[in-house]
Amino acid sequence: MSFFAVLLLAVALSMDAFAVALASGCALRVPQARHYFRLSAAFGFFQFAMPVVGWYLGITVRSYMEAWDHWIAFALLAWIGGKMMLSGFSALRASSSCPRPSVDPTAGRNLLVLSVATSIDALAVGLSFAILGTSVWSPALMIGLVCAVITAVGVYLGKALANLCAVNGWAELLGGLTLLAIACNTLREHNVFG
């Protein structure tokens, strides 16, 4: 696989992470260096690790993974999105000030869930590499690095959007809705709706 093909693959795989990072930056309003680092490092690591795991699994469990990967991604994204929306609704009802969100998407269990959910597609790519007999290490490293950079850009752009439009819990609500939309799109891409 050529360098350019792997780069395009890395960018394509990073789009879910970018959308989540954008929503996270918007919800956080004023992300700090630790938010950028945690989100970029976690998303980049999982985007690197999932192709490697998929490659090792190989074709033995491929049909089973393909049957359930989109449902796993949907459940994880919908869960975090729902929590963000509930937090946004609470902030809207609480006051007219602009409080920090109660759900930090860059910490703890939320970070782990988002990292796994945005990298499920990379697992399938690793399975593809195994089927094609392609080495996984160089492509996986590039996928992880590209994802880390794109994630940081997403958080920064989300911060810019939050400064333009965020009042009360609207940014957090928007972030939650975005995650739910990504979750539903995952099912649509797998023809669940018909």
mmCIF file of C-alpha atoms in Angstrom:
data_model
loop_
_atom_site.group_PDB
_atom_site.id
_atom_site.type_symbol
_atom_site.label_atom_id
_atom_site.label_comp_id
_atom_site.label_asym_id
_atom_site.label_seq_id
_atom_site.Cartn_x
_atom_site.Cartn_y
_atom_site.Cartn_z
ATOM 1 C CA MET A 1 0.000 0.000 0.000
ATOM 2 C CA SER A 2 1.461 3.377 -1.019
ATOM 3 C CA PHE A 3 2.221 6.210 1.390
ATOM 4 C CA PHE A 4 -0.484 8.381 -0.206
ATOM 5 C CA ALA A 5 -3.092 5.604 0.041
ATOM 6 C CA VAL A 6 -2.306 5.062 3.731
ATOM 7 C CA LEU A 7 -2.455 8.831 4.341
ATOM 8 C CA LEU A 8 -5.904 9.041 2.729
ATOM 9 C CA LEU A 9 -7.014 6.024 4.746
ATOM 10 C CA ALA A 10 -5.733 7.673 7.939
ATOM 11 C CA VAL A 11 -7.626 10.885 7.202
ATOM 12 C CA ALA A 12 -10.815 8.974 6.418
ATOM 13 C CA LEU A 13 -10.564 6.923 9.621
ATOM 14 C CA SER A 14 -10.004 10.131 11.615
ATOM 15 C CA MET A 15 -13.266 11.804 10.591
ATOM 16 C CA ASP A 16 -15.297 10.317 13.455
ATOM 17 C CA ALA A 17 -12.559 11.371 15.877
ATOM 18 C CA PHE A 18 -12.565 14.858 14.336
ATOM 19 C CA ALA A 19 -16.325 15.205 14.753
ATOM 20 C CA VAL A 20 -16.148 14.040 18.379
ATOM 21 C CA ALA A 21 -13.197 16.366 19.048
ATOM 22 C CA LEU A 22 -15.113 19.277 17.504
ATOM 23 C CA ALA A 23 -18.114 18.538 19.716
ATOM 24 C CA SER A 24 -15.841 18.147 22.750
ATOM 25 C CA GLY A 25 -14.071 21.444 22.122
ATOM 26 C CA CYS A 26 -17.425 23.152 21.746
ATOM 27 C CA ALA A 27 -18.755 21.588 24.950
ATOM 28 C CA LEU A 28 -15.637 22.415 26.950
ATOM 29 C CA ARG A 29 -15.682 26.026 25.664
ATOM 30 C CA VAL A 30 -12.173 26.742 26.969
ATOM 31 C CA PRO A 31 -10.187 23.523 26.513
ATOM 32 C CA GLN A 32 -6.860 23.484 28.281
ATOM 33 C CA ALA A 33 -3.630 21.822 27.182
ATOM 34 C CA ARG A 34 -4.517 18.678 29.154
ATOM 35 C CA HIS A 35 -7.798 18.351 27.225
ATOM 36 C CA TYR A 36 -5.975 18.586 23.889
ATOM 37 C CA PHE A 37 -3.344 16.100 25.027
ATOM 38 C CA ARG A 38 -5.695 13.533 26.560
ATOM 39 C CA LEU A 39 -8.101 13.488 23.616
ATOM 40 C CA SER A 40 -5.364 13.484 20.938
ATOM 41 C CA ALA A 41 -3.244 10.877 22.704
ATOM 42 C CA ALA A 42 -6.161 8.553 23.439
ATOM 43 C CA PHE A 43 -7.742 8.827 19.991
ATOM 44 C CA GLY A 44 -4.347 8.494 18.286
ATOM 45 C CA PHE A 45 -3.383 5.483 20.401
ATOM 46 C CA PHE A 46 -6.642 3.648 19.773
ATOM 47 C CA GLN A 47 -6.513 4.436 16.047
ATOM 48 C CA PHE A 48 -3.019 2.903 16.077
ATOM 49 C CA ALA A 49 -3.919 -0.095 18.261
ATOM 50 C CA MET A 50 -7.171 -1.149 16.605
ATOM 51 C CA PRO A 51 -5.647 -1.991 13.193
ATOM 52 C CA VAL A 52 -2.975 -3.997 14.987
ATOM 53 C CA VAL A 53 -5.600 -5.898 16.995
ATOM 54 C CA GLY A 54 -7.677 -6.431 13.850
ATOM 55 C CA TRP A 55 -4.635 -7.650 11.967
ATOM 56 C CA TYR A 56 -3.871 -10.191 14.703
ATOM 57 C CA LEU A 57 -7.446 -11.409 14.784
ATOM 58 C CA GLY A 58 -7.186 -11.988 11.051
ATOM 59 C CA ILE A 59 -9.869 -13.676 9.060
ATOM 60 C CA THR A 60 -10.870 -16.207 11.741
ATOM 61 C CA VAL A 61 -13.391 -13.886 13.432
ATOM 62 C CA ARG A 62 -13.941 -11.439 10.597
ATOM 63 C CA SER A 63 -17.571 -12.315 9.893
ATOM 64 C CA TYR A 64 -18.475 -12.099 13.591
ATOM 65 C CA MET A 65 -16.808 -8.674 13.982
ATOM 66 C CA GLU A 66 -18.486 -7.295 10.874
ATOM 67 C CA ALA A 67 -21.865 -8.379 12.173
ATOM 68 C CA TRP A 68 -21.541 -6.432 15.454
ATOM 69 C CA ASP A 69 -18.949 -3.635 15.097
ATOM 70 C CA HIS A 70 -21.479 -0.981 14.061
ATOM 71 C CA TRP A 71 -23.796 -1.838 16.979
ATOM 72 C CA ILE A 72 -20.931 -1.512 19.456
ATOM 73 C CA ALA A 73 -19.908 1.862 18.004
ATOM 74 C CA PHE A 74 -23.556 3.011 18.020
ATOM 75 C CA ALA A 75 -24.090 2.057 21.675
ATOM 76 C CA LEU A 76 -20.894 3.711 22.873
ATOM 77 C CA LEU A 77 -21.441 6.966 20.958
ATOM 78 C CA ALA A 78 -25.131 7.134 21.886
ATOM 79 C CA TRP A 79 -24.331 6.613 25.562
ATOM 80 C CA ILE A 80 -21.816 9.484 25.738
ATOM 81 C CA GLY A 81 -24.004 11.678 23.496
ATOM 82 C CA GLY A 82 -27.008 11.080 25.735
ATOM 83 C CA LYS A 83 -25.006 11.984 28.839
ATOM 84 C CA MET A 84 -23.805 15.207 27.195
ATOM 85 C CA MET A 85 -27.347 16.122 26.161
ATOM 86 C CA LEU A 86 -28.713 15.528 29.671
ATOM 87 C CA SER A 87 -25.937 17.676 31.083
ATOM 88 C CA GLY A 88 -26.715 20.385 28.519
ATOM 89 C CA PHE A 89 -30.419 20.340 29.386
ATOM 90 C CA SER A 90 -29.558 20.617 33.072
ATOM 91 C CA ALA A 91 -27.320 23.612 32.416
ATOM 92 C CA LEU A 92 -30.062 25.280 30.338
ATOM 93 C CA ARG A 93 -32.554 24.884 33.172
ATOM 94 C CA ALA A 94 -30.100 25.852 35.922
ATOM 95 C CA SER A 95 -29.189 29.422 35.055
ATOM 96 C CA SER A 96 -28.493 31.980 32.381
ATOM 97 C CA SER A 97 -24.751 31.978 33.050
ATOM 98 C CA CYS A 98 -22.282 29.961 31.035
ATOM 99 C CA PRO A 99 -21.075 27.182 33.364
ATOM 100 C CA ARG A 100 -18.477 24.595 32.467
ATOM 101 C CA PRO A 101 -20.024 21.310 31.310
ATOM 102 C CA SER A 102 -20.543 18.637 33.934
ATOM 103 C CA VAL A 103 -19.445 15.909 31.505
ATOM 104 C CA ASP A 104 -15.767 16.085 30.565
ATOM 105 C CA PRO A 105 -15.354 14.037 27.381
ATOM 106 C CA THR A 106 -11.567 14.008 27.867
ATOM 107 C CA ALA A 107 -11.500 12.237 31.214
ATOM 108 C CA GLY A 108 -12.014 8.809 32.708
ATOM 109 C CA ARG A 109 -14.577 6.418 31.359
ATOM 110 C CA ASN A 110 -15.914 8.974 28.865
ATOM 111 C CA LEU A 111 -12.497 9.212 27.207
ATOM 112 C CA LEU A 112 -12.131 5.435 27.029
ATOM 113 C CA VAL A 113 -15.608 4.939 25.581
ATOM 114 C CA LEU A 114 -15.138 7.666 22.962
ATOM 115 C CA SER A 115 -11.692 6.343 22.031
ATOM 116 C CA VAL A 116 -13.037 2.842 21.419
ATOM 117 C CA ALA A 117 -16.163 4.064 19.630
ATOM 118 C CA THR A 118 -14.261 6.266 17.193
ATOM 119 C CA SER A 119 -11.712 3.568 16.387
ATOM 120 C CA ILE A 120 -13.933 0.538 15.711
ATOM 121 C CA ASP A 121 -13.614 1.126 11.956
ATOM 122 C CA ALA A 122 -9.828 0.875 12.282
ATOM 123 C CA LEU A 123 -10.271 -2.658 13.625
ATOM 124 C CA ALA A 124 -11.912 -3.624 10.332
ATOM 125 C CA VAL A 125 -9.017 -2.006 8.441
ATOM 126 C CA GLY A 126 -6.610 -4.220 10.382
ATOM 127 C CA LEU A 127 -8.660 -7.256 9.371
ATOM 128 C CA SER A 128 -8.390 -6.094 5.761
ATOM 129 C CA PHE A 129 -4.610 -5.815 6.063
ATOM 130 C CA ALA A 130 -4.498 -9.414 7.322
ATOM 131 C CA ILE A 131 -6.584 -10.626 4.396
ATOM 132 C CA LEU A 132 -4.384 -8.732 1.924
ATOM 133 C CA GLY A 133 -1.205 -9.991 3.575
ATOM 134 C CA THR A 134 -0.056 -6.410 4.184
ATOM 135 C CA SER A 135 2.161 -5.450 7.110
ATOM 136 C CA VAL A 136 0.215 -3.448 9.691
ATOM 137 C CA TRP A 137 2.889 -1.584 11.676
ATOM 138 C CA SER A 138 3.735 1.357 9.385
ATOM 139 C CA PRO A 139 0.124 2.029 8.327
ATOM 140 C CA ALA A 140 -1.093 1.754 11.939
ATOM 141 C CA LEU A 141 1.541 4.225 13.106
ATOM 142 C CA MET A 142 0.562 6.703 10.407
ATOM 143 C CA ILE A 143 -3.144 6.265 11.159
ATOM 144 C CA GLY A 144 -2.509 6.960 14.852
ATOM 145 C CA LEU A 145 -0.372 10.047 14.246
ATOM 146 C CA VAL A 146 -2.756 11.547 11.691
ATOM 147 C CA CYS A 147 -5.691 10.939 14.011
ATOM 148 C CA ALA A 148 -3.903 12.637 16.924
ATOM 149 C CA VAL A 149 -3.245 15.757 14.829
ATOM 150 C CA ILE A 150 -6.766 15.861 13.384
ATOM 151 C CA THR A 151 -8.224 15.434 16.880
ATOM 152 C CA ALA A 152 -6.262 18.426 18.199
ATOM 153 C CA VAL A 153 -7.477 20.510 15.246
ATOM 154 C CA GLY A 154 -11.056 19.417 15.979
ATOM 155 C CA VAL A 155 -10.828 20.484 19.631
ATOM 156 C CA TYR A 156 -9.404 23.864 18.576
ATOM 157 C CA LEU A 157 -12.146 24.453 16.004
ATOM 158 C CA GLY A 158 -14.778 23.366 18.536
ATOM 159 C CA LYS A 159 -13.420 25.947 20.964
ATOM 160 C CA ALA A 160 -13.726 28.626 18.273
ATOM 161 C CA LEU A 161 -17.312 27.606 17.537
ATOM 162 C CA ALA A 162 -18.164 27.590 21.260
ATOM 163 C CA ASN A 163 -16.908 31.159 21.619
ATOM 164 C CA LEU A 164 -19.197 32.214 18.793
ATOM 165 C CA CYS A 165 -22.386 30.439 19.733
ATOM 166 C CA ALA A 166 -22.282 28.849 23.193
ATOM 167 C CA VAL A 167 -24.694 30.153 25.797
ATOM 168 C CA ASN A 168 -25.561 28.032 28.831
ATOM 169 C CA GLY A 169 -25.712 24.337 27.897
ATOM 170 C CA TRP A 170 -26.269 24.831 24.159
ATOM 171 C CA ALA A 171 -22.724 23.816 23.233
ATOM 172 C CA GLU A 172 -22.917 20.670 25.331
ATOM 173 C CA LEU A 173 -26.352 19.889 23.908
ATOM 174 C CA LEU A 174 -25.011 20.367 20.381
ATOM 175 C CA GLY A 175 -22.059 18.097 21.181
ATOM 176 C CA GLY A 176 -24.395 15.383 22.431
ATOM 177 C CA LEU A 177 -26.603 15.677 19.362
ATOM 178 C CA THR A 178 -23.511 15.446 17.152
ATOM 179 C CA LEU A 179 -22.441 12.223 18.830
ATOM 180 C CA LEU A 180 -25.949 10.790 18.442
ATOM 181 C CA ALA A 181 -25.899 11.754 14.759
ATOM 182 C CA ILE A 182 -22.554 9.999 14.290
ATOM 183 C CA ALA A 183 -23.957 6.942 16.084
ATOM 184 C CA CYS A 184 -27.022 6.842 13.799
ATOM 185 C CA ASN A 185 -24.828 7.415 10.739
ATOM 186 C CA THR A 186 -22.776 4.367 11.725
ATOM 187 C CA LEU A 187 -25.941 2.261 11.536
ATOM 188 C CA ARG A 188 -26.967 3.911 8.252
ATOM 189 C CA GLU A 189 -23.583 3.097 6.702
ATOM 190 C CA HIS A 190 -24.158 -0.550 7.593
ATOM 191 C CA ASN A 191 -27.653 -0.528 6.012
ATOM 192 C CA VAL A 192 -29.458 -1.154 9.291
ATOM 193 C CA PHE A 193 -32.324 1.133 8.258
ATOM 194 C CA GLY A 194 -33.005 -0.677 5.042
#
